[in-house]
Amino acid sequence: MQLKTFKQFILSLFAFFTVFSINVLKVKAAIITPSIKAKGAIVIDEKTGQILASKNADKRYPIASISKLLIAYLVEKRIKENKISLNTKVKVPSGIVAISQETTITNVPLSATRSYTIKELLEDALLPSGNGAAIALGEAITGSVSKTETAMEKLLSSWNIKGVKIYSPAGLTNGEMGAYKDKSASDDAENKLSAKELAEVSRHLMLDFPSIRKITDKSSAVVSSTSGSSYTIENTNQLLKNIKSPYKFTGIKTGSAESIGGNFIGETRIKGQKVITVVLGSGSMSDESTRFIQTVSMLSQLNKASSIKKIAKSEGSAKLIAAAGKNGKVKTINSYRYSLFVPKKKTSLVYSSIKVKKNISYPLSKGKMIGYDEVKTSSNLANDFLYGKYLSVKVDSNERVKETNFIVRAWRQLFFSKNFQIN
């Protein structure tokens, strides 16, 4: 075998086996199953996606006006793309005006004779839950109601939330959509998502577009009536101004329907961490308080049962199994600071090791991403993080590493691989 061919063979063999071994944190599954009278519920850590409390969180229920969060995301996305702004003015089509003026299904009437800014419509849609305003926003950014519903479905699909049919941008039943209803579906068909899926939707909205809080945390806003005069609209989220609650909320959205009762998604802090709460099917449609009482109860149960484990910036020295580094190792750094919720009675974290990134190129510069620290769960129960059984945290090289020659690398892999485990 020629030297060049032999060298290529050895390098290919080396590339196949080259991996890093990184410490992994293991934590317990969802800390509590909340004792509340709701059909479905969940609490997640907003930053990490860790599931903290869960009750029937994977079952889909009617979400009613919470559907408007998808409209808000699509609007914010268009603003970020510089296609519209909060000051963009739009005319409302007569068909949507008719829905907005139907007093049995909406509380913010719109007019076809004047223009509305995107900001006005967002406030109308998110605070008093104006159905006409939400439908008008969708029509303004997509061109039609049907295209809006398709855009909402595609947005969910992009987050791996599959098989969802949207019947109304505002969360109305199919029959309540009037001229815009889907004639192939029954009148009582409506948008459905699970508590877990709604937590994911909310997390995307609050992390991708934090400026939305300038609207969601308002207890009221001044808008213009159909005649152009000013009046005040009130936010349906009672926890924004509930001084008896130990938690300060910055949103997010309520929803009610005959088929489900009261729904609520909130954003607040517990133990210094931002969390998102979801309660579905709590109380009746006309019940203005149970969903909020149940949310606070769920948080109090979680607060009592949990503690925080802070994971600061970590440094280590990981050795390569088929080490190409000059000294057979590379110092690593995880600069991502985060905290994990753990059961109060068991605050210690168990460590193990896994294999991560392959095919590292040398010389390796300092600060180069070399793999992921995966925060895993120690339970076979429901997933502990929204995106699966672990949280991936980027790990970088904390030094510059020179490349050794291919003979040394091949020698290490073939005869001394056990010596290149983690320190």
CSV table of C-alpha atoms in Angstrom, one decimal:
chain,number,residue,atom,x,y,z
A,1,MET,CA,0.0,0.0,0.0
A,2,GLN,CA,1.4,3.4,-1.0
A,3,LEU,CA,2.1,5.8,1.9
A,4,LYS,CA,-0.4,8.4,0.6
A,5,THR,CA,-3.2,5.7,0.4
A,6,PHE,CA,-2.3,4.3,3.8
A,7,LYS,CA,-2.4,7.9,5.3
A,8,GLN,CA,-5.8,8.5,3.8
A,9,PHE,CA,-7.1,5.2,5.2
A,10,ILE,CA,-5.8,6.0,8.7
A,11,LEU,CA,-7.2,9.6,8.6
A,12,SER,CA,-10.6,8.2,7.5
A,13,LEU,CA,-10.6,5.7,10.3
A,14,PHE,CA,-9.6,8.4,12.8
A,15,ALA,CA,-12.4,10.8,11.6
A,16,PHE,CA,-15.0,8.1,12.1
A,17,PHE,CA,-14.0,7.5,15.7
A,18,THR,CA,-13.2,11.1,16.8
A,19,VAL,CA,-15.6,12.2,19.5
A,20,PHE,CA,-15.6,14.2,22.7
A,21,SER,CA,-16.8,13.0,26.0
A,22,ILE,CA,-18.5,15.7,28.0
A,23,ASN,CA,-20.1,15.7,31.5
A,24,VAL,CA,-23.9,15.5,31.5
A,25,LEU,CA,-26.3,16.6,34.1
A,26,LYS,CA,-29.3,14.4,34.9
A,27,VAL,CA,-32.4,15.8,36.5
A,28,LYS,CA,-35.8,14.4,37.5
A,29,ALA,CA,-38.9,14.6,35.3
A,30,ALA,CA,-41.7,17.2,35.7
A,31,ILE,CA,-41.6,18.1,39.3
A,32,ILE,CA,-45.3,18.1,40.1
A,33,THR,CA,-48.6,17.0,38.6
A,34,PRO,CA,-50.6,20.1,39.8
A,35,SER,CA,-53.7,19.5,41.9
A,36,ILE,CA,-56.0,21.9,40.1
A,37,LYS,CA,-59.4,21.7,38.5
A,38,ALA,CA,-58.3,22.1,34.8
A,39,LYS,CA,-58.5,19.8,31.9
A,40,GLY,CA,-54.9,20.4,30.9
A,41,ALA,CA,-52.0,22.4,32.4
A,42,ILE,CA,-48.3,22.9,32.2
A,43,VAL,CA,-45.5,25.2,33.6
A,44,ILE,CA,-42.2,25.5,31.8
A,45,ASP,CA,-39.0,27.4,32.4
A,46,GLU,CA,-39.0,30.0,29.6
A,47,LYS,CA,-35.2,30.0,29.0
A,48,THR,CA,-34.5,26.3,29.1
A,49,GLY,CA,-37.8,24.8,28.1
A,50,GLN,CA,-37.7,22.6,31.2
A,51,ILE,CA,-41.1,21.2,32.0
A,52,LEU,CA,-41.8,21.9,35.7
A,53,ALA,CA,-45.5,20.9,36.1
A,54,SER,CA,-47.7,18.9,33.9
A,55,LYS,CA,-51.3,17.6,33.8
A,56,ASN,CA,-52.7,16.1,30.6
A,57,ALA,CA,-50.3,18.3,28.8
A,58,ASP,CA,-50.2,16.3,25.6
A,59,LYS,CA,-53.9,16.2,25.0
A,60,ARG,CA,-55.4,18.8,22.5
A,61,TYR,CA,-58.2,20.9,23.7
A,62,PRO,CA,-60.1,23.9,22.1
A,63,ILE,CA,-57.8,27.0,22.6
A,64,ALA,CA,-60.3,29.7,21.6
A,65,SER,CA,-58.8,33.2,21.7
A,66,ILE,CA,-55.3,32.0,22.6
A,67,SER,CA,-55.1,31.4,18.8
A,68,LYS,CA,-54.4,35.1,18.6
A,69,LEU,CA,-50.8,34.5,19.8
A,70,LEU,CA,-50.1,32.9,16.4
A,71,ILE,CA,-51.4,36.0,14.7
A,72,ALA,CA,-49.2,38.2,17.0
A,73,TYR,CA,-46.1,36.1,16.0
A,74,LEU,CA,-46.8,36.4,12.3
A,75,VAL,CA,-47.3,40.2,12.6
A,76,GLU,CA,-44.0,40.5,14.6
A,77,LYS,CA,-42.2,38.5,12.0
A,78,ARG,CA,-43.4,40.8,9.2
A,79,ILE,CA,-42.3,43.8,11.3
A,80,LYS,CA,-38.8,42.2,11.8
A,81,GLU,CA,-38.6,41.6,8.0
A,82,ASN,CA,-39.4,45.4,7.5
A,83,LYS,CA,-42.5,44.5,5.5
A,84,ILE,CA,-44.8,46.4,7.9
A,85,SER,CA,-44.5,48.5,11.0
A,86,LEU,CA,-46.6,49.2,14.0
A,87,ASN,CA,-47.7,52.4,12.4
A,88,THR,CA,-48.7,50.8,9.1
A,89,LYS,CA,-52.4,51.7,8.4
A,90,VAL,CA,-54.8,49.1,7.1
A,91,LYS,CA,-58.4,49.1,5.9
A,92,VAL,CA,-60.7,46.4,7.3
A,93,PRO,CA,-62.8,44.5,4.7
A,94,SER,CA,-66.6,44.6,5.2
A,95,GLY,CA,-66.8,40.9,5.9
A,96,ILE,CA,-64.5,41.2,8.8
A,97,VAL,CA,-66.2,44.4,10.0
A,98,ALA,CA,-69.5,42.4,10.1
A,99,ILE,CA,-67.9,39.8,12.4
A,100,SER,CA,-66.5,42.5,14.6
A,101,GLN,CA,-69.9,44.1,15.0
A,102,GLU,CA,-71.6,40.8,16.0
A,103,THR,CA,-72.0,41.4,19.7
A,104,THR,CA,-72.4,37.8,20.6
A,105,ILE,CA,-68.9,36.9,19.5
A,106,THR,CA,-66.8,40.0,19.8
A,107,ASN,CA,-66.4,43.1,21.9
A,108,VAL,CA,-64.3,45.5,19.8
A,109,PRO,CA,-66.3,46.7,16.8
A,110,LEU,CA,-64.4,47.9,13.8
A,111,SER,CA,-65.3,50.3,10.9
A,112,ALA,CA,-64.9,50.0,7.2
A,113,THR,CA,-64.8,53.8,6.8
A,114,ARG,CA,-61.5,54.4,8.6
A,115,SER,CA,-58.0,53.0,8.8
A,116,TYR,CA,-56.4,51.3,11.8
A,117,THR,CA,-52.7,51.0,12.6
A,118,ILE,CA,-51.1,47.6,13.2
A,119,LYS,CA,-50.5,48.6,16.8
A,120,GLU,CA,-54.1,49.5,17.3
A,121,LEU,CA,-55.3,46.1,16.0
A,122,LEU,CA,-52.7,44.2,18.0
A,123,GLU,CA,-53.8,45.9,21.2
A,124,ASP,CA,-57.5,45.2,20.3
A,125,ALA,CA,-56.6,41.6,19.6
A,126,LEU,CA,-54.5,40.9,22.7
A,127,LEU,CA,-56.0,42.9,25.5
A,128,PRO,CA,-59.8,42.7,25.2
A,129,SER,CA,-59.4,39.8,22.7
A,130,GLY,CA,-61.1,41.5,19.8
A,131,ASN,CA,-61.9,38.8,17.2
A,132,GLY,CA,-62.4,41.2,14.3
A,133,ALA,CA,-59.0,42.8,15.0
A,134,ALA,CA,-57.2,39.5,14.9
A,135,ILE,CA,-58.8,38.5,11.6
A,136,ALA,CA,-58.1,41.9,10.2
A,137,LEU,CA,-54.4,41.6,11.2
A,138,GLY,CA,-54.1,38.2,9.4
A,139,GLU,CA,-55.8,39.5,6.3
A,140,ALA,CA,-53.5,42.6,6.3
A,141,ILE,CA,-50.3,40.5,6.3
A,142,THR,CA,-51.4,37.5,4.1
A,143,GLY,CA,-54.1,38.9,1.8
A,144,SER,CA,-57.0,36.7,2.9
A,145,VAL,CA,-58.5,34.8,5.8
A,146,SER,CA,-57.8,31.4,4.2
A,147,LYS,CA,-54.2,32.3,3.6
A,148,THR,CA,-53.9,33.5,7.2
A,149,GLU,CA,-55.2,30.1,8.5
A,150,THR,CA,-52.7,28.3,6.2
A,151,ALA,CA,-49.9,30.6,7.5
A,152,MET,CA,-50.8,29.7,11.1
A,153,GLU,CA,-50.7,26.0,10.3
A,154,LYS,CA,-47.3,26.3,8.5
A,155,LEU,CA,-45.9,28.3,11.5
A,156,LEU,CA,-47.0,25.5,13.9
A,157,SER,CA,-45.5,22.9,11.5
A,158,SER,CA,-42.2,24.7,11.5
A,159,TRP,CA,-42.1,24.2,15.3
A,160,ASN,CA,-42.8,20.5,14.7
A,161,ILE,CA,-46.4,20.9,15.8
A,162,LYS,CA,-48.1,18.7,13.2
A,163,GLY,CA,-51.6,17.9,12.1
A,164,VAL,CA,-53.3,21.1,13.4
A,165,LYS,CA,-56.3,22.5,11.4
A,166,ILE,CA,-57.0,26.2,11.9
A,167,TYR,CA,-60.6,27.2,11.4
A,168,SER,CA,-60.3,30.8,12.6
A,169,PRO,CA,-57.4,33.2,13.0
A,170,ALA,CA,-59.2,34.6,16.1
A,171,GLY,CA,-60.2,31.3,17.7
A,172,LEU,CA,-63.9,31.4,16.9
A,173,THR,CA,-65.7,28.2,15.9
A,174,ASN,CA,-66.0,27.5,12.2
A,175,GLY,CA,-69.7,28.4,12.2
A,176,GLU,CA,-69.0,31.8,13.8
A,177,MET,CA,-66.7,32.7,10.9
A,178,GLY,CA,-69.7,33.6,8.8
A,179,ALA,CA,-68.8,34.1,5.1
A,180,TYR,CA,-65.2,32.9,5.9
A,181,LYS,CA,-66.2,29.5,7.4
A,182,ASP,CA,-64.8,26.2,6.0
A,183,LYS,CA,-67.8,24.6,4.3
A,184,SER,CA,-66.2,21.2,4.4
A,185,ALA,CA,-66.2,21.2,8.2
A,186,SER,CA,-68.9,21.3,10.9
A,187,ASP,CA,-70.0,24.6,12.4
A,188,ASP,CA,-68.6,23.5,15.9
A,189,ALA,CA,-65.1,22.7,14.6
A,190,GLU,CA,-62.5,24.8,16.3
A,191,ASN,CA,-58.7,25.3,16.8
A,192,LYS,CA,-57.2,22.7,19.1
A,193,LEU,CA,-53.7,22.5,20.7
A,194,SER,CA,-52.3,20.9,23.8
A,195,ALA,CA,-51.0,22.7,26.9
A,196,LYS,CA,-47.5,21.6,25.9
A,197,GLU,CA,-47.8,22.9,22.4
A,198,LEU,CA,-49.2,26.2,23.6
A,199,ALA,CA,-46.2,26.5,26.0
A,200,GLU,CA,-44.0,26.1,23.0
A,201,VAL,CA,-45.9,28.7,21.0
A,202,SER,CA,-45.7,31.2,23.8
A,203,ARG,CA,-42.0,30.5,24.4
A,204,HIS,CA,-41.3,31.3,20.7
A,205,LEU,CA,-43.3,34.5,20.9
A,206,MET,CA,-41.7,35.8,24.1
A,207,LEU,CA,-38.2,34.9,23.2
A,208,ASP,CA,-38.2,35.8,19.6
A,209,PHE,CA,-40.1,39.0,20.0
A,210,PRO,CA,-39.7,40.3,23.6
A,211,SER,CA,-41.1,43.7,22.6
A,212,ILE,CA,-44.5,42.1,22.5
A,213,ARG,CA,-44.5,42.6,26.3
A,214,LYS,CA,-45.1,46.3,25.7
A,215,ILE,CA,-48.6,45.2,24.8
A,216,THR,CA,-49.2,42.0,26.8
A,217,ASP,CA,-48.3,43.5,30.1
A,218,LYS,CA,-50.7,46.5,29.7
A,219,SER,CA,-53.7,46.4,32.0
A,220,SER,CA,-55.5,48.8,29.6
A,221,ALA,CA,-54.9,50.9,26.5
A,222,VAL,CA,-56.6,53.9,24.7
A,223,VAL,CA,-57.8,53.2,21.2
A,224,SER,CA,-60.2,54.7,18.7
A,225,SER,CA,-63.8,53.8,18.2
A,226,THR,CA,-65.6,53.3,14.9
A,227,SER,CA,-66.3,57.0,14.8
A,228,GLY,CA,-62.7,57.9,15.6
A,229,SER,CA,-63.2,59.0,19.2
A,230,SER,CA,-60.9,57.6,21.9
A,231,TYR,CA,-61.9,55.1,24.5
A,232,THR,CA,-60.2,52.7,26.9
A,233,ILE,CA,-60.0,48.9,26.5
A,234,GLU,CA,-59.2,46.6,29.4
A,235,ASN,CA,-56.9,43.6,29.4
A,236,THR,CA,-58.8,40.4,30.3
A,237,ASN,CA,-55.8,39.1,32.2
A,238,GLN,CA,-56.8,39.8,35.8
A,239,LEU,CA,-53.4,38.7,37.2
A,240,LEU,CA,-51.7,41.8,35.7
A,241,LYS,CA,-53.2,44.0,38.4
A,242,ASN,CA,-54.1,41.4,41.1
A,243,ILE,CA,-52.3,42.8,44.2
A,244,LYS,CA,-53.2,39.7,46.2
A,245,SER,CA,-51.1,37.4,43.9
A,246,PRO,CA,-47.5,36.8,45.0
A,247,TYR,CA,-46.5,36.6,41.3
A,248,LYS,CA,-46.1,39.6,38.9
A,249,PHE,CA,-47.3,38.7,35.5
A,250,THR,CA,-46.3,40.2,32.2
A,251,GLY,CA,-48.9,38.5,30.0
A,252,ILE,CA,-49.9,36.7,28.0
A,253,LYS,CA,-53.4,35.8,26.9
A,254,THR,CA,-56.8,34.5,27.9
A,255,GLY,CA,-59.4,32.6,26.0
A,256,SER,CA,-62.9,31.2,26.5
A,257,ALA,CA,-65.3,28.9,24.7
A,258,GLU,CA,-68.5,27.0,25.5
A,259,SER,CA,-66.7,23.8,24.7
A,260,ILE,CA,-63.8,24.2,27.1
A,261,GLY,CA,-64.5,27.0,29.5
A,262,GLY,CA,-61.7,29.3,30.6
A,263,ASN,CA,-58.1,29.2,29.3
A,264,PHE,CA,-55.1,31.2,30.3
A,265,ILE,CA,-51.5,31.5,29.4
A,266,GLY,CA,-49.3,33.6,31.7
A,267,GLU,CA,-45.7,34.7,32.0
A,268,THR,CA,-44.2,35.4,35.4
A,269,ARG,CA,-41.3,34.6,37.6
A,270,ILE,CA,-40.8,31.9,40.2
A,271,LYS,CA,-37.6,31.6,42.2
A,272,GLY,CA,-36.1,34.3,40.0
A,273,GLN,CA,-36.7,32.3,36.8
A,274,LYS,CA,-39.1,33.4,34.0
A,275,VAL,CA,-41.8,30.7,33.6
A,276,ILE,CA,-44.8,30.2,31.2
A,277,THR,CA,-48.0,28.8,32.6
A,278,VAL,CA,-50.8,27.2,30.7
A,279,VAL,CA,-54.3,26.3,32.1
A,280,LEU,CA,-56.9,24.9,29.8
A,281,GLY,CA,-60.5,24.2,30.7
A,282,SER,CA,-60.7,25.8,34.1
A,283,GLY,CA,-64.2,27.0,35.1
A,284,SER,CA,-67.0,28.0,32.7
A,285,MET,CA,-66.9,30.4,29.8
A,286,SER,CA,-68.5,33.1,31.9
A,287,ASP,CA,-66.2,32.5,34.8
A,288,GLU,CA,-63.9,35.4,35.1
A,289,SER,CA,-61.6,34.2,37.9
A,290,THR,CA,-61.2,30.4,38.3
A,291,ARG,CA,-58.5,30.1,35.6
A,292,PHE,CA,-56.4,32.7,37.4
A,293,ILE,CA,-56.9,31.2,40.8
A,294,GLN,CA,-55.9,27.8,39.4
A,295,THR,CA,-52.8,29.3,37.8
A,296,VAL,CA,-51.6,30.8,41.1
A,297,SER,CA,-52.4,27.6,42.9
A,298,MET,CA,-50.3,25.6,40.4
A,299,LEU,CA,-47.4,28.0,40.9
A,300,SER,CA,-47.6,27.8,44.7
A,301,GLN,CA,-47.5,24.0,44.5
A,302,LEU,CA,-44.5,24.2,42.3
A,303,ASN,CA,-42.8,26.8,44.5
A,304,LYS,CA,-43.2,24.6,47.5
A,305,ALA,CA,-42.0,21.4,45.9
A,306,SER,CA,-39.0,22.7,44.0
A,307,SER,CA,-35.6,24.4,44.5
A,308,ILE,CA,-33.1,25.9,42.1
A,309,LYS,CA,-29.8,24.5,41.0
A,310,LYS,CA,-27.7,27.2,39.4
A,311,ILE,CA,-25.2,26.0,36.8
A,312,ALA,CA,-22.6,28.7,36.4
A,313,LYS,CA,-20.0,28.9,33.6
A,314,SER,CA,-18.1,25.7,33.7
A,315,GLU,CA,-14.6,24.7,32.6
A,316,GLY,CA,-13.1,21.3,32.1
A,317,SER,CA,-10.5,19.3,30.4
A,318,ALA,CA,-11.9,16.7,28.0
A,319,LYS,CA,-9.7,14.1,26.3
A,320,LEU,CA,-10.4,12.9,22.8
A,321,ILE,CA,-10.9,9.2,22.2
A,322,ALA,CA,-8.9,9.2,19.0
A,323,ALA,CA,-7.1,12.4,19.9
A,324,ALA,CA,-5.7,14.6,17.2
A,325,GLY,CA,-4.7,17.2,19.6
A,326,LYS,CA,-1.0,17.7,20.3
A,327,ASN,CA,-1.3,16.7,23.9
A,328,GLY,CA,-4.2,14.4,23.4
A,329,LYS,CA,-6.7,16.7,25.1
A,330,VAL,CA,-8.5,20.0,25.0
A,331,LYS,CA,-9.8,22.3,27.7
A,332,THR,CA,-13.5,23.0,27.3
A,333,ILE,CA,-15.7,25.8,28.5
A,334,ASN,CA,-19.5,26.0,28.7
A,335,SER,CA,-20.3,29.8,28.9
A,336,TYR,CA,-24.0,29.3,29.1
A,337,ARG,CA,-25.3,30.2,32.5
A,338,TYR,CA,-28.6,28.7,33.5
A,339,SER,CA,-30.6,27.3,36.3
A,340,LEU,CA,-32.5,24.0,36.7
A,341,PHE,CA,-35.5,23.3,38.8
A,342,VAL,CA,-35.1,20.2,41.0
A,343,PRO,CA,-37.4,18.5,43.5
A,344,LYS,CA,-36.8,20.2,46.9
A,345,LYS,CA,-36.3,16.8,48.6
A,346,LYS,CA,-33.6,15.8,46.1
A,347,THR,CA,-31.4,18.7,45.0
A,348,SER,CA,-28.3,16.8,44.0
A,349,LEU,CA,-27.6,16.2,40.3
A,350,VAL,CA,-26.3,13.0,39.0
A,351,TYR,CA,-23.4,13.0,36.4
A,352,SER,CA,-22.6,10.6,33.6
A,353,SER,CA,-20.8,11.0,30.3
A,354,ILE,CA,-21.9,10.9,26.7
A,355,LYS,CA,-20.3,11.3,23.2
A,356,VAL,CA,-20.9,14.4,21.2
A,357,LYS,CA,-19.4,16.2,18.2
A,358,LYS,CA,-17.4,14.3,15.5
A,359,ASN,CA,-14.9,15.4,12.9
A,360,ILE,CA,-13.1,18.2,14.7
A,361,SER,CA,-10.7,20.1,12.4
A,362,TYR,CA,-7.2,21.1,13.6
A,363,PRO,CA,-5.5,23.3,14.6
A,364,LEU,CA,-8.4,24.0,16.9
A,365,SER,CA,-8.8,27.7,17.8
A,366,LYS,CA,-9.9,29.0,21.2
A,367,GLY,CA,-13.6,29.6,21.3
A,368,LYS,CA,-14.4,27.1,18.6
A,369,MET,CA,-17.6,25.2,19.1
A,370,ILE,CA,-16.7,21.5,19.7
A,371,GLY,CA,-19.9,19.9,20.9
A,372,TYR,CA,-22.9,20.1,23.3
A,373,ASP,CA,-23.3,19.6,27.0
A,374,GLU,CA,-26.6,17.7,27.1
A,375,VAL,CA,-28.7,18.1,30.2
A,376,LYS,CA,-30.5,14.8,30.4
A,377,THR,CA,-33.3,13.4,32.5
A,378,SER,CA,-33.2,10.4,34.8
A,379,SER,CA,-36.8,9.4,34.3
A,380,ASN,CA,-38.7,7.4,31.7
A,381,LEU,CA,-41.8,9.5,32.3
A,382,ALA,CA,-42.9,12.5,30.1
A,383,ASN,CA,-40.2,14.5,28.5
A,384,ASP,CA,-38.5,17.0,30.8
A,385,PHE,CA,-37.8,19.6,28.1
A,386,LEU,CA,-40.1,20.9,25.4
A,387,TYR,CA,-37.8,19.6,22.7
A,388,GLY,CA,-37.1,16.2,24.1
A,389,LYS,CA,-35.3,14.4,26.9
A,390,TYR,CA,-32.4,16.8,27.1
A,391,LEU,CA,-31.3,20.4,26.9
A,392,SER,CA,-28.3,21.0,24.5
A,393,VAL,CA,-25.8,23.5,25.7
A,394,LYS,CA,-23.0,24.6,23.4
A,395,VAL,CA,-19.5,23.8,24.5
A,396,ASP,CA,-16.4,25.7,23.2
A,397,SER,CA,-12.7,25.1,23.2
A,398,ASN,CA,-11.0,27.1,26.0
A,399,GLU,CA,-7.6,26.9,24.4
A,400,ARG,CA,-5.8,26.7,21.0
A,401,VAL,CA,-4.9,23.1,20.2
A,402,LYS,CA,-2.3,22.1,17.7
A,403,GLU,CA,-2.6,19.1,15.5
A,404,THR,CA,-0.4,16.0,16.1
A,405,ASN,CA,0.8,13.9,13.2
A,406,PHE,CA,-1.3,11.2,11.7
A,407,ILE,CA,0.9,8.4,12.9
A,408,VAL,CA,0.5,9.4,16.6
A,409,ARG,CA,-3.2,9.8,16.1
A,410,ALA,CA,-3.6,6.4,14.6
A,411,TRP,CA,-1.3,4.9,17.2
A,412,ARG,CA,-3.5,6.4,20.0
A,413,GLN,CA,-6.7,5.1,18.5
A,414,LEU,CA,-5.5,1.6,17.8
A,415,PHE,CA,-3.7,0.9,21.0
A,416,PHE,CA,-4.5,3.4,23.7
A,417,SER,CA,-8.1,4.5,23.2
A,418,LYS,CA,-9.0,3.7,26.8
A,419,ASN,CA,-6.5,6.2,28.0
A,420,PHE,CA,-8.4,9.0,26.2
A,421,GLN,CA,-11.5,9.0,28.3
A,422,ILE,CA,-12.6,12.1,30.2
A,423,ASN,CA,-10.4,13.2,33.1
